[in-house]
Amino acid sequence: MVLDNRYGAFRVPELEIPGSGHGALYGLTFTVKDVFAVAGHRSSAGNPDWLRSHEPAVSHAAAVRRLLEAGATLRGAAHTDELMYSLGGENYHYGTPVNPYGENRIPGGSSSGSAVAVASGSVDFALGTDTGGSIRVPSAYCGVFGYRPTHGAVSLEGVIPLAPAFDTVGWIAGSTELLLKTGRVLLGAVDSGGDARCEENRKKSGDLFGSADRSGDACSGEDRKKAGVLLRSANSGGDAQGGESREKEGDQLGSVDSGGDAQGGESREKAGVLNRPAGRDDIACDGENRKKSGDLLGSSDSGVGAQSMENSMEQSGGEAVDESAGDLRMSRMFILPEGWALVEQDCVDYLRRGLDKLQAGASLQAAEAVVAPEGLKTWMDAFRELQGAEIWATHGEWIGREQPVFGPDIAARFAWAAGLAGADHSPAAMLRSRITQRLRALLGKDGCLVLPTVPGPAPLRGAGPGQLERSRSSAMMLSCLAGLAGLPQVTLPVPGPGGLPLGLSVIGGHGQDLRLLSWIQEVWK
C-alpha cells in the first residue's frame, strides 16, 4: 500500500521493505531520509544530479538493517535538503514538505521529510542525520521528539556523508517511549563500552581535524574549575560549588586560553551570566527580553502549566525503564544563560513552563553554567568553518566533476565552503578541543545541560536569502554545542505562541545516550 503523501514528506512513497516479523519494533513503521542506503534504491541526497550520477544501493545501511531485524517495516524515502547542507527544509528541486502545524511555515531541515512524516502520523518513527542540527531543528519546528546521539555511537555505514567529524545518525518519534525503544535497537547495550564504540565508529567515519579532546569526562568541582566553567544557582544566585565564592570561580575563566574576554577580576556580568552574548547584534535581545530570560532561569515553580499540543507533546509514562533506573538518572542539571538569552521575546514564558516541567519531573533544580566566555557566535563560527572545510573535502571533487545545479542558497554555501580549502583551520580546531573539554568536564556521566533547541517557532516559508541565513545562524548558535563536543542531545516539543511548536533540548554526557533517553522517558510526563 502506497503511503499517503498529502504533506509531501516523501520523495519515494512507494518504497517498502518488510521487517523481520519479530523483535522489539515489530508492528511499527519507519521512514528514512533519502541519504540512507536501501538495497535496490537510489538515494537522491535532495539533488537530481546526485540521483543521476549514483547507482542503486546493493545493501541496506547498517542502521536500516538493525531496524528491519528488530521487526520494523520501512515505508518511503523522505525528502532532504540538498546534500543535507541546510536547516530550512525548502528544496529547490523537489519542493518543501508541509509543516503539519502551519502550512505557511518551513518544516526545518535537512531531515525535513523525516520530521513531517512523524508529525503527520504517516509513520511511527523516522531515521535522519544530524550534522549541525538537521534532526533537532525540524523536530522542534514540527512538534515531535528528536535525538542526535553521541558522535560515533551509531554506525554511519551506508549513509551519504556531509562532514564526517560531525555527522550522526539520528531519529525522530512521537513519544519519549518510542525514542528510547528505537535507541535501544540502534545503540545496543547500556552505556558500558559506549566510549569505545563511539571512538571506533569515529575512526571509521574519518575526521579531517582529528579527535576532539576526549580527556574531559571527569566531573568533579575541581575539574570544572580547570575547564573554565562558572556555576551559580539558577533560582537564588547562591553558590553551586559549596563554600567557595563565585568570584573565585569567575577567576577560573581567566585561565581558559580562549582568545576571548579574560575574566580575571572583572564582573560576573562580563562572564556572560544573564547577559547578552558576544556578537548578537543581528538578533533582537533587548533589556526587557533579558529580564524575561532572567525570570525563566530563576523560576523555581514546580507547578507546570497543563498546556498541551496534540498527543506528541503530552504522554503517559510508557514502558518502565528496566535497566536499573536509579543508576541511569541524571543527578545534576545545568542551564546555559547565553543560550536562553537568544530566545525570542514572545516565546520565553512557554519555554519557562517546559523547564519547570522538566525540573519538577526530575526533582532537580538547575544551576547556571557559563561555559562560553568567547560568546556562542564565536563557537558557531568555529563550527561552521570546520564543518565547511570537511564538506568541501567530502564533496568538492564530485561537484567539480558533475557540475550539479543547486538552489541559490545551497550554491552560495558550497561556494563559501570551497574558499576554505587549503586554509589554516588550527585555531578553530583548538577552540573545538577546549569547548569539548569544558562541556565534558561539566557534564561527566550524570549531568545534563538544558537549553532551547531553537530561538523561536518555524519561520515563514518563502523568506528571502537574508532572513534564511539569519534564521539558520540563530539556530546554529544553539545547535553547535553538541556538534562541537560530540555530545548526545534530545529535543522535546513544547507548545509555543499561536499553537506553533518550540523545542526544549537536553544535552547529556559523552557516551551516555541510553542514560539520557531512559531518564527523559521517566521524567518528561
Coordinates of C-alpha atoms in Angstrom, one line a residue:
M1 CA 0.0 0.0 0.0
V2 CA 1.4 3.4 -1.1
L3 CA 1.8 5.9 1.7
D4 CA -0.5 8.9 1.9
N5 CA 1.8 11.8 0.8
R6 CA -0.5 14.7 1.3
Y7 CA 2.1 16.5 3.4
G8 CA 4.8 15.9 0.8
A9 CA 7.1 14.2 3.2
F10 CA 8.3 11.5 0.8
R11 CA 10.3 11.6 -2.4
V12 CA 9.6 7.9 -3.0
P13 CA 6.3 7.0 -1.1
E14 CA 6.1 3.6 -2.8
L15 CA 9.3 2.2 -1.3
E16 CA 8.5 -0.5 1.2
I17 CA 10.8 -3.1 2.9
P18 CA 9.1 -5.5 5.4
G19 CA 10.7 -6.1 8.8
S20 CA 11.7 -9.5 10.1
G21 CA 8.3 -10.3 11.6
H22 CA 9.5 -10.3 15.2
G23 CA 11.6 -8.2 17.6
A24 CA 11.4 -5.1 19.8
L25 CA 10.0 -2.9 16.9
Y26 CA 7.6 -5.5 15.4
G27 CA 4.4 -3.8 14.1
L28 CA 6.0 -0.4 13.8
T29 CA 6.7 1.6 10.6
F30 CA 9.6 4.0 9.9
T31 CA 10.9 6.0 7.0
V32 CA 14.4 7.0 6.1
K33 CA 15.9 10.3 5.0
D34 CA 16.8 9.9 1.3
V35 CA 20.5 9.5 2.2
F36 CA 20.4 6.0 3.7
A37 CA 21.3 3.1 1.5
V38 CA 18.3 0.8 0.9
A39 CA 19.0 -2.2 -1.3
G40 CA 17.8 -1.6 -4.9
H41 CA 17.0 2.1 -4.1
R42 CA 18.9 5.1 -5.5
S43 CA 19.2 7.9 -2.9
S44 CA 18.9 11.5 -4.2
A45 CA 20.6 13.4 -1.3
G46 CA 18.0 16.0 -2.3
N47 CA 19.6 16.8 -5.6
P48 CA 18.7 15.4 -9.1
D49 CA 22.3 15.4 -10.2
W50 CA 23.3 13.2 -7.3
L51 CA 20.5 10.8 -8.2
R52 CA 21.6 10.8 -11.8
S53 CA 25.3 10.1 -11.0
H54 CA 24.9 7.3 -8.5
E55 CA 23.8 3.7 -8.8
P56 CA 21.2 1.9 -6.6
A57 CA 22.5 0.5 -3.3
V58 CA 23.4 -3.1 -3.2
S59 CA 22.7 -3.5 0.5
H60 CA 21.0 -1.7 3.4
A61 CA 22.7 0.9 5.6
A62 CA 23.8 -0.5 8.9
A63 CA 21.1 1.5 10.8
V64 CA 18.4 0.4 8.4
R65 CA 19.4 -3.2 8.7
R66 CA 19.2 -3.0 12.5
L67 CA 15.7 -1.6 12.5
L68 CA 14.4 -4.2 10.0
E69 CA 16.0 -7.0 12.0
A70 CA 14.1 -5.6 15.1
G71 CA 10.8 -6.1 13.2
A72 CA 10.1 -2.5 12.0
T73 CA 8.8 -2.1 8.4
L74 CA 10.4 0.6 6.2
R75 CA 8.0 2.8 4.3
G76 CA 9.1 5.5 2.0
A77 CA 12.2 7.6 1.3
A78 CA 11.8 11.0 2.9
H79 CA 12.8 14.4 1.5
T80 CA 16.0 16.1 2.5
D81 CA 17.7 19.4 1.8
E82 CA 20.3 19.3 -1.0
L83 CA 23.3 17.3 0.2
M84 CA 22.0 17.9 3.7
Y85 CA 23.5 21.4 3.7
S86 CA 20.6 23.4 5.2
L87 CA 18.4 23.7 8.3
G88 CA 15.4 25.1 6.4
G89 CA 13.7 22.2 4.6
E90 CA 12.9 24.2 1.4
N91 CA 14.3 22.1 -1.5
Y92 CA 14.7 24.0 -4.8
H93 CA 14.2 20.9 -6.9
Y94 CA 11.7 18.7 -5.0
G95 CA 9.7 21.2 -3.1
T96 CA 9.0 21.7 0.6
P97 CA 7.3 19.2 2.9
V98 CA 4.3 20.8 4.6
N99 CA 4.7 21.5 8.3
P100 CA 1.6 20.0 9.9
Y101 CA 1.4 22.8 12.5
G102 CA 1.4 25.6 9.8
E103 CA 1.5 25.2 6.1
N104 CA 2.9 28.7 5.7
R105 CA 5.9 27.7 8.0
I106 CA 9.0 25.8 7.0
P107 CA 9.4 22.3 8.3
G108 CA 13.1 22.8 9.1
G109 CA 15.9 20.6 7.7
S110 CA 17.8 18.9 6.5
S111 CA 15.8 15.9 7.8
S112 CA 12.6 17.7 6.7
G113 CA 10.7 14.8 5.3
S114 CA 11.5 12.6 8.3
A115 CA 10.1 15.2 10.8
V116 CA 7.0 15.8 8.7
A117 CA 6.4 12.1 8.3
V118 CA 6.3 11.6 12.0
A119 CA 4.4 14.8 12.8
S120 CA 1.7 13.9 10.3
G121 CA 1.3 10.4 11.6
S122 CA 2.4 8.8 8.3
V123 CA 4.9 6.6 10.1
D124 CA 5.7 5.8 13.7
F125 CA 9.3 7.0 13.7
A126 CA 12.0 8.1 11.2
L127 CA 15.7 8.0 10.6
G128 CA 17.6 11.1 9.7
T129 CA 21.0 12.6 10.0
D130 CA 22.3 15.4 12.2
T131 CA 25.5 17.3 11.5
G132 CA 24.7 20.9 12.5
G133 CA 21.1 20.5 13.8
S134 CA 19.3 18.5 11.0
I135 CA 17.4 16.3 13.4
R136 CA 16.9 18.8 16.2
V137 CA 15.7 21.8 14.3
P138 CA 13.0 20.1 12.2
S139 CA 11.8 18.1 15.2
A140 CA 11.4 21.4 17.1
Y141 CA 9.6 23.2 14.2
C142 CA 7.3 20.2 13.7
G143 CA 6.4 19.5 17.3
V144 CA 8.0 16.0 17.7
F145 CA 10.8 14.4 19.7
G146 CA 14.2 14.2 18.0
Y147 CA 17.5 12.7 19.0
R148 CA 21.1 13.3 18.0
P149 CA 23.4 10.6 19.5
T150 CA 27.0 10.9 20.7
H151 CA 29.2 11.2 17.7
G152 CA 30.2 7.7 16.6
A153 CA 27.6 5.9 18.7
V154 CA 25.6 4.7 15.7
S155 CA 27.3 3.4 12.6
L156 CA 27.3 5.7 9.5
E157 CA 27.9 2.8 7.2
G158 CA 25.8 3.2 4.1
V159 CA 24.9 6.9 4.8
I160 CA 25.8 9.7 2.4
P161 CA 28.2 11.9 4.3
L162 CA 28.3 15.6 4.8
A163 CA 31.0 16.4 7.3
P164 CA 32.3 13.2 8.9
A165 CA 33.7 14.9 12.0
F166 CA 30.2 16.0 12.9
D167 CA 27.8 13.6 11.1
T168 CA 25.5 11.4 13.2
V169 CA 22.6 9.1 12.5
G170 CA 19.6 10.4 14.5
W171 CA 15.9 9.5 14.8
I172 CA 12.6 11.2 15.3
A173 CA 9.5 9.9 17.1
G174 CA 6.1 10.9 18.5
S175 CA 6.9 9.9 22.1
T176 CA 9.8 9.5 24.5
E177 CA 8.9 5.8 24.8
L178 CA 9.4 5.2 21.1
L179 CA 12.5 7.4 21.1
L180 CA 14.0 5.1 23.8
K181 CA 12.8 1.9 22.1
T182 CA 14.5 2.9 18.9
G183 CA 17.6 3.9 20.7
R184 CA 17.9 0.5 22.4
V185 CA 18.0 -1.1 19.0
L186 CA 20.4 1.4 17.3
L187 CA 22.7 1.9 20.3
G188 CA 22.9 -1.6 21.7
A189 CA 23.7 -2.4 25.3
V190 CA 23.5 0.2 28.1
D191 CA 26.4 2.6 28.2
S192 CA 29.1 0.1 29.1
G193 CA 31.6 0.3 26.4
G194 CA 29.9 3.3 24.9
D195 CA 33.1 5.5 24.6
A196 CA 35.0 2.7 23.0
R197 CA 32.2 2.1 20.5
C198 CA 32.0 5.8 19.7
E199 CA 35.7 6.0 19.2
E200 CA 35.8 3.0 16.8
N201 CA 32.9 4.4 14.7
R202 CA 34.5 7.8 14.7
K203 CA 37.7 6.3 13.3
K204 CA 35.7 4.5 10.6
S205 CA 33.9 7.7 9.6
G206 CA 37.0 9.7 9.4
D207 CA 37.7 13.1 11.0
L208 CA 39.6 15.8 9.0
F209 CA 40.7 17.6 12.1
G210 CA 41.4 14.6 14.4
S211 CA 39.7 13.6 17.5
A212 CA 38.1 16.2 19.8
D213 CA 39.8 16.1 23.2
R214 CA 38.5 13.1 25.0
S215 CA 40.0 13.9 28.3
G216 CA 37.1 15.9 29.6
D217 CA 34.9 13.2 31.2
A218 CA 36.0 14.0 34.7
C219 CA 33.2 15.8 36.5
S220 CA 34.4 16.9 39.9
G221 CA 34.2 20.5 41.0
E222 CA 38.0 20.9 40.7
D223 CA 37.8 19.6 37.1
R224 CA 35.1 22.0 36.2
K225 CA 37.1 24.9 37.6
K226 CA 40.1 23.8 35.5
A227 CA 37.9 23.6 32.4
G228 CA 36.7 27.2 33.0
V229 CA 33.1 26.6 34.0
L230 CA 31.3 29.1 36.1
L231 CA 28.4 27.7 38.2
R232 CA 25.8 29.5 40.2
S233 CA 22.3 28.6 41.5
A234 CA 19.6 29.3 39.0
N235 CA 16.9 30.3 41.5
S236 CA 18.8 32.1 44.2
G237 CA 22.1 33.4 42.8
G238 CA 23.6 31.3 45.5
D239 CA 26.8 29.2 45.4
A240 CA 26.5 26.0 43.5
Q241 CA 30.1 24.9 44.5
G242 CA 29.9 24.6 48.2
G243 CA 31.7 27.3 50.3
E244 CA 33.8 28.9 47.6
S245 CA 32.8 32.2 46.2
R246 CA 31.5 32.8 42.7
E247 CA 34.2 35.5 42.3
K248 CA 36.8 32.8 42.7
E249 CA 35.0 30.6 40.2
G250 CA 34.8 33.6 37.8
D251 CA 38.6 34.0 38.1
Q252 CA 38.9 30.5 36.8
L253 CA 37.5 31.6 33.5
G254 CA 40.5 33.9 33.1
S255 CA 42.8 30.9 32.9
V256 CA 41.0 29.5 29.9
D257 CA 43.0 30.1 26.8
S258 CA 40.1 31.1 24.6
G259 CA 41.2 34.2 22.7
G260 CA 38.1 35.8 24.1
D261 CA 37.5 38.1 27.1
A262 CA 39.7 37.4 30.0
Q263 CA 37.6 37.3 33.1
G264 CA 40.1 37.9 35.9
G265 CA 38.8 40.3 38.4
E266 CA 36.1 41.7 36.1
S267 CA 32.4 41.5 36.9
R268 CA 30.3 38.3 36.6
E269 CA 28.2 40.1 34.1
K270 CA 31.1 40.1 31.7
A271 CA 31.3 36.3 32.2
G272 CA 28.0 36.1 30.4
V273 CA 25.6 35.5 33.4
L274 CA 22.2 36.7 32.2
N275 CA 24.0 38.9 29.7
R276 CA 23.8 39.4 26.0
P277 CA 26.3 37.0 24.3
A278 CA 29.1 38.4 22.2
G279 CA 28.3 39.0 18.5
R280 CA 24.5 39.1 18.9
D281 CA 23.9 42.5 17.2
D282 CA 21.9 40.7 14.4
I283 CA 19.2 39.2 16.7
A284 CA 16.9 41.3 18.9
C285 CA 17.6 40.7 22.6
D286 CA 16.7 43.9 24.4
G287 CA 16.7 44.6 28.1
E288 CA 13.1 43.5 28.5
N289 CA 13.8 40.2 26.9
R290 CA 16.8 39.6 29.1
K291 CA 14.7 40.4 32.1
K292 CA 12.2 37.7 31.0
S293 CA 15.1 35.4 30.4
G294 CA 16.2 36.1 33.9
D295 CA 12.7 35.1 35.2
L296 CA 13.0 32.0 33.1
L297 CA 16.3 31.0 34.6
G298 CA 15.2 31.9 38.1
S299 CA 11.9 30.1 38.1
S300 CA 11.6 27.6 40.9
D301 CA 7.8 27.0 40.5
S302 CA 7.3 23.3 40.1
G303 CA 3.6 23.7 39.2
V304 CA 3.8 23.1 35.5
G305 CA 1.1 24.5 33.2
A306 CA -1.1 21.8 31.7
Q307 CA -0.9 23.3 28.2
S308 CA -1.0 20.6 25.6
M309 CA -0.2 20.3 21.9
E310 CA -1.6 17.1 20.5
N311 CA -0.6 13.7 21.9
S312 CA 3.0 14.0 20.8
M313 CA 3.5 16.8 23.4
E314 CA 1.9 15.0 26.4
Q315 CA 2.3 11.3 27.0
S316 CA 1.5 9.0 29.9
G317 CA 4.5 7.1 31.0
G318 CA 5.0 4.3 28.5
E319 CA 7.1 1.3 29.4
A320 CA 9.1 1.3 32.6
V321 CA 12.9 1.7 32.3
D322 CA 14.3 -1.7 33.3
E323 CA 18.0 -1.1 33.2
S324 CA 18.5 -0.3 37.0
A325 CA 16.7 3.1 36.6
G326 CA 18.4 4.6 39.7
D327 CA 21.8 4.2 38.0
L328 CA 20.6 5.8 34.8
R329 CA 19.2 9.0 36.3
M330 CA 20.7 12.4 36.0
S331 CA 21.8 13.9 39.3
R332 CA 22.9 17.4 38.1
M333 CA 21.1 19.8 35.8
F334 CA 22.6 23.0 34.3
I335 CA 21.2 25.8 32.2
L336 CA 23.2 27.9 29.7
P337 CA 22.3 31.6 30.2
E338 CA 24.0 32.6 26.9
G339 CA 21.6 30.2 25.1
W340 CA 18.5 31.3 26.9
A341 CA 19.2 34.9 26.1
L342 CA 18.7 34.1 22.4
V343 CA 15.0 33.1 22.9
E344 CA 12.5 35.3 21.1
Q345 CA 10.6 37.5 23.5
D346 CA 7.2 36.0 22.9
C347 CA 8.5 32.5 23.5
V348 CA 10.1 33.0 26.9
D349 CA 7.1 32.1 29.0
Y350 CA 6.4 29.0 27.0
L351 CA 9.9 27.6 27.4
R352 CA 9.9 28.5 31.1
R353 CA 7.0 26.2 31.6
G354 CA 8.9 23.5 29.7
L355 CA 11.9 24.0 32.0
D356 CA 9.6 23.9 35.1
K357 CA 8.1 20.7 33.9
L358 CA 11.5 19.1 33.4
Q359 CA 12.7 20.2 36.8
A360 CA 9.6 19.0 38.5
G361 CA 9.7 15.6 36.8
A362 CA 13.3 15.2 37.7
S363 CA 13.1 16.7 41.2
L364 CA 16.2 18.7 40.3
Q365 CA 16.9 22.4 40.5
A366 CA 19.0 23.7 37.6
A367 CA 22.2 25.7 38.2
E368 CA 23.6 28.2 35.7
A369 CA 26.7 27.2 33.9
V370 CA 28.7 29.8 32.0
V371 CA 30.9 27.8 29.6
A372 CA 31.2 30.2 26.6
P373 CA 33.1 33.3 27.6
E374 CA 34.0 33.7 23.9
G375 CA 30.3 34.0 23.0
L376 CA 28.2 31.5 21.2
K377 CA 28.6 33.3 17.9
T378 CA 32.4 32.6 18.1
W379 CA 31.5 28.9 18.8
M380 CA 29.2 28.8 15.9
D381 CA 31.8 30.4 13.6
A382 CA 34.3 27.8 14.6
F383 CA 31.8 25.0 13.9
R384 CA 30.8 26.4 10.5
E385 CA 34.5 26.8 9.5
L386 CA 35.4 23.2 10.5
Q387 CA 32.2 21.8 9.0
G388 CA 32.6 23.8 5.8
A389 CA 36.1 22.6 5.3
E390 CA 35.1 19.0 5.8
I391 CA 32.1 19.4 3.4
W392 CA 34.3 20.6 0.6
A393 CA 36.9 17.9 1.3
T394 CA 34.0 15.4 1.1
H395 CA 32.1 16.7 -1.9
G396 CA 34.4 19.1 -3.8
E397 CA 35.6 16.5 -6.2
W398 CA 32.1 15.4 -7.1
I399 CA 30.9 19.0 -7.6
G400 CA 33.9 19.8 -9.8
R401 CA 33.3 16.7 -11.9
E402 CA 29.4 16.7 -12.2
Q403 CA 28.8 20.4 -12.1
P404 CA 25.4 19.9 -10.3
V405 CA 22.7 22.5 -10.3
F406 CA 22.0 23.7 -6.8
G407 CA 19.3 26.1 -5.4
P408 CA 20.7 29.6 -4.8
D409 CA 21.2 29.3 -1.1
I410 CA 22.9 25.9 -1.3
A411 CA 25.1 27.1 -4.2
A412 CA 26.2 30.1 -2.2
R413 CA 27.0 27.8 0.8
F414 CA 29.1 25.4 -1.3
A415 CA 31.0 28.4 -2.9
W416 CA 31.8 29.6 0.5
A417 CA 33.0 26.1 1.6
A418 CA 35.2 25.9 -1.5
G419 CA 37.0 29.0 -0.3
L420 CA 38.0 27.2 2.9
A421 CA 40.2 24.7 1.1
G422 CA 43.9 24.9 2.0
A423 CA 43.3 27.4 4.8
D424 CA 44.8 27.0 8.3
H425 CA 41.9 25.8 10.5
S426 CA 44.1 25.0 13.5
P427 CA 42.7 28.0 15.6
A428 CA 39.2 26.7 15.1
A429 CA 40.2 23.1 15.8
M430 CA 42.0 24.2 19.0
L431 CA 38.9 26.1 20.2
R432 CA 36.8 23.0 19.4
S433 CA 39.1 21.0 21.7
R434 CA 38.7 23.5 24.5
I435 CA 35.0 23.5 24.1
T436 CA 34.9 19.7 24.2
Q437 CA 36.9 19.7 27.4
R438 CA 34.7 22.3 29.1
L439 CA 31.4 20.6 28.3
R440 CA 32.5 17.1 29.0
A441 CA 34.1 18.1 32.3
L442 CA 30.8 19.9 33.3
L443 CA 28.5 17.0 32.4
G444 CA 30.5 13.9 33.3
K445 CA 28.3 10.9 33.2
D446 CA 25.2 12.1 35.2
G447 CA 25.0 15.8 34.3
C448 CA 22.7 17.4 31.7
L449 CA 22.6 20.9 30.1
V450 CA 19.1 22.3 29.3
L451 CA 18.7 25.0 26.6
P452 CA 16.3 26.0 23.8
T453 CA 16.6 23.9 20.7
V454 CA 15.8 26.9 18.5
P455 CA 15.1 30.6 19.5
G456 CA 11.5 30.5 18.3
P457 CA 8.9 28.8 16.1
A458 CA 9.4 27.8 12.5
P459 CA 10.0 30.9 10.2
L460 CA 7.6 31.6 7.3
R461 CA 8.1 29.8 4.0
G462 CA 9.5 31.8 1.1
A463 CA 11.6 34.2 3.1
G464 CA 14.5 35.9 1.3
P465 CA 18.1 34.8 1.5
G466 CA 18.9 37.3 4.2
Q467 CA 16.2 36.0 6.5
L468 CA 17.0 32.4 5.8
E469 CA 20.6 33.0 6.8
R470 CA 19.7 34.8 10.0
S471 CA 17.3 32.0 11.0
R472 CA 20.0 29.4 10.3
S473 CA 22.6 31.3 12.2
S474 CA 20.5 31.8 15.3
A475 CA 19.6 28.1 15.3
M476 CA 23.2 27.1 14.9
M477 CA 24.3 29.1 17.9
L478 CA 22.3 26.7 19.9
S479 CA 22.9 23.5 18.0
C480 CA 26.7 23.9 17.7
L481 CA 27.4 22.9 21.3
A482 CA 26.6 19.2 20.9
G483 CA 28.2 19.2 17.4
L484 CA 31.5 20.6 18.6
A485 CA 31.8 18.4 21.6
G486 CA 30.3 15.2 20.1
L487 CA 27.6 15.0 22.7
P488 CA 24.1 13.5 22.7
Q489 CA 21.1 15.8 22.6
V490 CA 17.3 15.2 22.8
T491 CA 14.8 17.9 21.8
L492 CA 11.4 17.9 23.5
P493 CA 8.3 19.5 21.9
V494 CA 6.8 22.5 23.9
P495 CA 3.7 24.4 22.8
G496 CA 4.5 28.0 21.8
P497 CA 2.7 31.2 20.7
G498 CA -0.2 30.7 18.4
G499 CA -0.1 27.0 18.8
L500 CA 3.3 26.7 17.0
P501 CA 5.8 24.3 18.4
L502 CA 9.0 25.2 20.2
G503 CA 11.8 22.8 21.3
L504 CA 13.5 22.4 24.7
S505 CA 16.8 20.5 24.5
V506 CA 18.7 18.4 27.0
I507 CA 22.4 17.6 26.3
G508 CA 23.9 14.6 28.1
G509 CA 27.4 13.4 28.8
H510 CA 29.6 11.8 26.2
G511 CA 28.6 8.2 25.5
Q512 CA 25.6 8.5 27.9
D513 CA 22.9 8.0 25.2
L514 CA 20.8 5.4 26.9
R515 CA 21.1 7.1 30.2
L516 CA 19.7 10.3 28.7
L517 CA 16.9 8.6 26.8
S518 CA 15.9 6.5 29.7
W519 CA 15.9 9.5 32.1
I520 CA 13.9 11.6 29.7
Q521 CA 11.3 8.8 29.2
E522 CA 11.0 8.7 33.0
V523 CA 10.8 12.4 33.9
W524 CA 9.1 14.1 30.9
K525 CA 5.4 13.3 31.8

